[in-house]
Amino acid sequence: MEELRIPGPTPLPSEVLQALSRQMINHRGPEFGQILNRVTANLKQLFQTKGDVFLLTGSGTGGLETAIVNTLSPGDKVLSVSVGAFGDRFATIAEQFGAEVILLRFEWGKAADIDAVRQALQAEPKIKAVLVTHNETSTGVTNDLASISLVVKEFDKLLLVDAISSLGSINLPVDDWHLDVAVTGSQKGWMAPPGLAMVSLSPEAWQANAKAKMPRFYWDFAKAKSYLEIEQTPWTPAITTVFALSASLEMMLKEGLPNIIARHARVAKATRDGIKSLGLSLFAEEGYASNTVTAVAASDGLDTKKMLRILRQEHQIVLAGGQQRLDGKIFRIGHLGWVTEDDIKPVISALKVVLPQAGFRSAS
Ligand SMILES: *Cc1c(COP(=O)(O)O)cnc(C)c1O
């Protein structure tokens, strides 16, 4: 079997695999209602929020679209803070729905600069919302969201956050950090298959929702809320993924959020140390390297495509390449969800063998 070490989808524990083999039930019946209630309550704990949390059937990107169309109107000015491919995607969604996007981009591999965010907000008082990626999966960078939030709230703007690859793995106290909408996806740190986006809403997000005029039908928070009150979802949900998520959330609560966060930090450190021991360097700016995905710079003759192929064919280890302009320039190791330090050791050992086969000439 292949060792899947990409930043989503992530491997599933046996408890979750078992949940996946369940027979279908009526999604408008009492049993599903109970599951939906419990899953929602468990998610609120892990989001560290007392606000509303919805399960939406779709991938993470659908969740991002939901955040935009439910809080904004065409013509609204938004500040989009982007440090990579997913930050750019969030901005593009807003633009497609008619927002006036002010793009604040940072060099890929770097984190967002807080002073630049403040200056952008000072320069344009009409900005309504700020879009930001907490953990930029394409570059392996985690933004200092606590500090960004302080600035955004100093200016009293809505804060919409792509937390797809951080929530449930990296500390993200949604209420303490005043996130108005936070979005994640079942196939990242949640040890569940793809199929669900999970989103939280603050009271301010609801106020914005009451006035938001962007077109929406399937992705509608008001419908999600009215159906959750009768223990249902507006549309047929990905029932099997809900079963799986229900099982994985029980595991997560048993482990405890602080332990999960600490485990991700340890696994990430082991990964970074292992990479450096091989003579490779991290792509992420010092101090901002992600605890869920490590991006490694291709240096000293390394052919990443060849490396990824040999790893897969001869070592049954699947890592990720770079996206868009980082294609061939970096490779990425996903370490989120069901992962321990012991899962990283074979990756580093295999890399040690494969790197010279893929052209890497170590400096030492
Ligand atoms: C995976 C990911 C997405 C995209 O999610 P999909 O489920 O593929 O739609 C967006 N943003 C970030 C930060 C991600 O890690």
XYZ file of C-alpha atoms and ligand atoms in Angstrom:
379
model
C 0.000 0.000 0.000
C 1.154 3.543 -0.718
C 2.140 5.925 2.066
C 0.159 9.034 1.253
C 2.069 12.098 2.478
C 0.368 14.883 0.576
C -1.484 17.848 2.106
C -4.883 16.266 1.506
C -6.499 13.919 1.002
C -4.884 12.378 4.065
C -4.812 8.733 5.226
C -7.770 7.344 7.159
C -7.544 5.459 10.477
C -9.271 2.055 10.640
C -12.105 3.450 12.794
C -12.913 5.851 9.969
C -12.583 3.198 7.257
C -15.102 1.137 9.183
C -17.547 4.027 9.385
C -17.312 4.320 5.593
C -18.847 0.887 5.063
C -22.167 1.766 6.717
C -25.489 1.311 4.943
C -27.319 4.496 3.851
C -29.878 6.088 6.146
C -32.584 8.691 5.547
C -30.947 12.090 5.617
C -34.266 13.544 6.791
C -34.778 10.964 9.524
C -34.083 11.085 13.286
C -30.853 9.055 13.208
C -29.138 11.387 10.774
C -30.462 14.336 12.783
C -28.716 13.042 15.895
C -25.458 12.478 14.039
C -25.622 15.946 12.503
C -26.194 17.526 15.923
C -23.307 15.671 17.512
C -20.909 16.348 14.635
C -21.813 20.038 14.704
C -21.318 20.267 18.481
C -17.971 18.449 18.236
C -16.818 20.726 15.441
C -17.651 23.797 17.545
C -15.325 22.499 20.256
C -12.492 21.965 17.792
C -13.091 25.339 16.112
C -13.066 26.835 19.644
C -16.235 28.738 18.850
C -19.664 29.333 20.319
C -20.869 30.639 16.959
C -22.638 28.680 14.247
C -20.834 25.906 12.386
C -22.244 24.326 9.229
C -21.439 21.151 7.370
C -21.656 21.826 3.646
C -21.377 19.163 1.003
C -18.594 20.172 -1.334
C -14.840 20.639 -1.191
C -12.949 23.367 0.626
C -13.174 25.712 -2.347
C -16.964 25.557 -2.109
C -16.581 26.680 1.495
C -14.509 29.670 0.343
C -17.199 30.609 -2.171
C -19.784 30.353 0.619
C -17.817 32.786 2.766
C -17.748 35.345 -0.051
C -21.288 35.150 -1.434
C -22.919 35.121 2.004
C -21.255 38.229 3.395
C -20.652 40.535 0.417
C -22.438 42.407 -2.347
C -21.201 43.135 -5.869
C -19.082 46.297 -5.797
C -17.927 45.786 -2.207
C -14.248 46.503 -1.701
C -12.248 43.666 -0.204
C -8.605 43.431 0.741
C -7.183 40.109 -0.304
C -4.010 39.134 1.507
C -2.301 36.454 -0.556
C 0.915 34.561 0.075
C 0.401 31.810 -2.497
C -1.841 29.881 -4.887
C -4.726 29.443 -2.440
C -4.668 33.101 -1.425
C -4.916 33.979 -5.116
C -7.835 31.565 -5.519
C -9.756 33.202 -2.657
C -9.265 36.600 -4.352
C -10.392 35.221 -7.705
C -13.641 33.903 -6.224
C -14.420 37.335 -4.771
C -13.610 38.965 -8.105
C -15.803 36.520 -10.063
C -18.784 37.466 -7.902
C -18.256 41.162 -8.495
C -16.272 42.312 -5.473
C -13.719 45.053 -6.034
C -10.579 43.244 -4.973
C -7.509 45.044 -3.699
C -4.811 42.422 -3.958
C -2.037 42.560 -1.396
C 0.402 39.894 -2.522
C 3.591 38.752 -0.872
C 6.474 36.836 -2.340
C 5.745 33.096 -2.336
C 7.493 31.482 0.625
C 7.036 34.592 2.783
C 4.345 35.315 5.348
C 2.057 38.351 5.140
C 3.595 41.492 6.591
C 1.375 42.993 9.279
C 2.410 46.611 8.642
C 1.588 46.255 4.958
C -1.884 45.013 5.904
C -2.345 48.032 8.178
C -1.170 50.425 5.456
C -3.557 48.886 2.913
C -6.463 49.313 5.337
C -5.430 52.895 6.052
C -5.173 53.710 2.357
C -8.726 52.579 1.529
C -11.346 53.280 4.223
C -14.159 51.719 2.156
C -12.791 48.177 2.466
C -15.534 45.942 3.826
C -13.766 42.631 4.373
C -10.290 41.125 4.512
C -9.600 37.717 2.967
C -6.651 35.778 4.290
C -5.225 32.272 4.184
C -4.186 31.005 7.601
C -1.997 28.175 6.352
C -0.862 28.529 2.716
C -0.637 24.916 1.583
C 1.079 25.804 -1.708
C 4.130 27.311 -0.002
C 4.146 25.685 3.446
C 3.730 29.026 5.226
C 1.522 29.781 8.235
C 0.538 33.425 8.543
C 0.511 35.150 11.916
C -3.255 35.289 11.938
C -3.559 36.488 15.542
C -1.640 39.663 14.630
C -3.438 40.087 11.308
C -6.753 39.797 13.125
C -5.776 42.495 15.629
C -5.127 44.909 12.753
C -8.271 43.941 10.838
C -10.403 44.423 13.948
C -8.645 47.703 14.785
C -10.242 48.886 11.519
C -13.474 47.025 12.281
C -13.545 44.956 9.067
C -14.947 41.516 8.426
C -12.292 38.796 8.501
C -12.862 35.828 6.176
C -10.309 33.066 6.631
C -9.226 30.099 4.550
C -8.267 27.726 7.356
C -8.700 24.648 5.187
C -5.327 23.090 6.013
C -4.934 24.433 9.560
C -8.193 24.068 11.501
C -8.098 20.959 13.646
C -4.290 20.694 13.335
C -2.792 24.103 14.152
C -4.111 26.258 16.980
C -6.872 28.483 15.639
C -9.203 29.827 18.328
C -11.948 31.149 16.066
C -13.696 33.264 18.728
C -10.582 34.603 20.489
C -9.124 35.693 17.157
C -12.446 37.174 15.992
C -12.700 35.265 12.738
C -16.000 36.117 11.076
C -15.981 33.169 8.719
C -13.494 30.301 8.972
C -13.466 27.526 6.381
C -11.963 24.053 6.443
C -12.333 20.768 4.522
C -12.861 17.184 5.662
C -9.931 15.691 3.726
C -7.202 17.788 5.395
C -6.457 17.523 9.124
C -9.772 15.878 9.980
C -8.841 12.280 9.104
C -11.922 12.009 6.886
C -12.410 11.623 3.128
C -13.141 14.569 0.818
C -16.742 15.718 0.516
C -17.446 18.234 3.262
C -16.571 21.853 3.845
C -17.013 23.041 7.416
C -17.537 26.732 8.096
C -18.053 28.882 11.166
C -19.842 32.231 11.392
C -19.604 35.048 13.902
C -22.555 37.302 14.844
C -20.966 40.025 12.654
C -20.929 37.604 9.721
C -24.674 37.107 10.226
C -25.210 40.875 10.199
C -23.289 41.056 6.928
C -25.294 38.107 5.615
C -28.569 39.964 6.108
C -27.359 42.634 3.661
C -25.241 40.548 1.285
C -26.542 40.637 -2.296
C -24.195 38.331 -4.144
C -26.114 35.608 -5.994
C -26.361 32.312 -4.134
C -28.609 29.322 -4.052
C -26.823 26.105 -3.062
C -24.287 27.872 -0.832
C -26.646 29.786 1.416
C -25.986 30.194 5.141
C -29.564 31.250 5.886
C -30.869 27.994 4.386
C -28.191 25.999 6.235
C -29.270 27.589 9.516
C -32.989 27.094 9.063
C -32.461 23.431 8.172
C -30.034 22.797 11.026
C -32.774 23.941 13.379
C -34.790 20.909 12.235
C -31.636 18.721 12.364
C -31.219 18.564 8.603
C -29.190 20.035 5.765
C -30.940 21.879 2.913
C -29.690 19.424 0.283
C -28.732 15.757 0.354
C -25.448 15.712 2.251
C -22.438 13.446 1.632
C -23.831 11.021 4.222
C -20.882 8.637 4.057
C -18.397 11.423 4.660
C -20.526 12.571 7.612
C -20.313 9.031 9.070
C -16.550 9.137 8.636
C -16.193 12.605 10.114
C -18.362 11.595 13.040
C -15.907 8.761 13.803
C -12.793 10.897 13.331
C -14.155 13.693 15.542
C -14.682 11.194 18.365
C -11.027 10.193 17.994
C -9.930 13.824 17.953
C -11.863 14.730 21.080
C -10.459 11.682 22.840
C -6.927 12.776 21.990
C -7.763 16.354 22.959
C -7.151 19.489 20.915
C -4.008 20.629 22.793
C -2.468 17.178 22.244
C -3.388 17.200 18.557
C -1.817 20.624 18.115
C 1.328 19.530 19.986
C 1.572 16.344 17.917
C 1.427 18.314 14.669
C 4.143 20.630 15.964
C 6.383 17.658 16.858
C 5.816 15.875 13.549
C 6.516 19.080 11.632
C 9.732 19.686 13.549
C 10.846 16.113 12.899
C 10.143 16.676 9.204
C 12.039 19.976 9.052
C 14.995 18.527 10.979
C 15.052 15.494 8.687
C 14.986 17.667 5.567
C 17.837 19.851 6.836
C 19.870 16.758 7.761
C 19.707 15.745 4.086
C 21.285 19.043 3.012
C 18.020 20.470 1.700
C 16.459 23.757 2.761
C 12.942 24.828 3.579
C 11.026 27.005 1.139
C 9.141 28.832 3.893
C 10.494 31.930 5.561
C 12.208 31.190 8.875
C 9.730 31.189 11.753
C 6.630 30.745 9.556
C 7.059 27.129 8.415
C 3.764 25.267 8.591
C 3.018 22.477 11.032
C 0.820 20.673 8.496
C 2.843 20.817 5.271
C 6.567 21.206 4.683
C 7.663 22.786 1.412
C 11.220 21.953 0.405
C 13.247 24.009 -2.065
C 14.669 22.047 -4.996
C 18.362 22.854 -5.034
C 21.702 21.498 -6.212
C 20.476 19.763 -9.358
C 17.429 18.092 -7.834
C 14.833 17.000 -10.407
C 11.683 16.948 -8.251
C 9.540 15.158 -10.849
C 12.040 12.338 -11.128
C 12.351 12.234 -7.336
C 8.575 12.015 -6.842
C 8.340 9.248 -9.458
C 11.098 7.105 -7.908
C 9.658 7.614 -4.410
C 6.268 6.436 -5.623
C 7.431 3.546 -7.804
C 10.233 2.142 -5.666
C 9.313 3.216 -2.139
C 5.498 3.495 -2.354
C 5.713 6.967 -0.819
C 3.585 9.704 -2.357
C 4.664 13.311 -1.824
C 3.351 16.425 -3.587
C 5.068 18.660 -6.117
C 4.814 22.431 -6.388
C 1.745 24.191 -7.773
C 1.668 26.699 -10.620
C 4.891 28.707 -10.729
C 6.408 26.460 -8.058
C 6.124 23.409 -10.323
C 9.572 21.796 -10.342
C 10.863 24.362 -7.848
C 9.701 22.731 -4.627
C 8.223 19.507 -3.307
C 5.869 19.188 -0.362
C 5.383 16.694 2.443
C 1.931 16.615 4.014
C 1.876 15.805 7.713
C -1.617 16.517 8.938
C -4.396 14.423 10.347
C -3.531 10.824 11.140
C 0.244 11.140 11.407
C 3.018 10.644 13.964
C 6.798 11.083 13.959
C 7.118 7.400 13.060
C 5.386 8.097 9.738
C 8.037 10.665 8.829
C 11.114 8.514 9.456
C 10.559 6.266 6.402
C 10.036 9.369 4.245
C 13.388 10.833 5.278
C 15.134 7.447 4.872
C 13.690 6.993 1.382
C 14.642 10.561 0.419
C 18.221 9.849 1.470
C 18.358 7.034 -1.091
C 16.388 8.757 -3.846
C 17.838 12.288 -3.778
C 21.178 11.345 -5.447
C 19.258 9.217 -7.987
C 17.267 12.344 -8.893
C 20.314 14.525 -9.549
C 20.802 16.074 -6.105
C 24.433 16.856 -5.365
C 24.715 17.405 -1.643
C 26.986 20.286 -0.648
C 28.695 18.151 1.972
C -6.768 22.171 -0.026
C -6.883 23.632 0.101
C -7.837 24.354 -0.637
C -8.718 23.709 -1.646
O -9.581 22.806 -1.095
P -10.418 21.805 -2.027
O -11.005 20.901 -0.989
O -9.436 21.126 -2.931
O -11.414 22.590 -2.750
C -7.911 25.716 -0.440
N -7.110 26.352 0.430
C -6.191 25.695 1.144
C -5.311 26.464 2.079
C -6.044 24.308 1.003
O -5.117 23.651 1.706
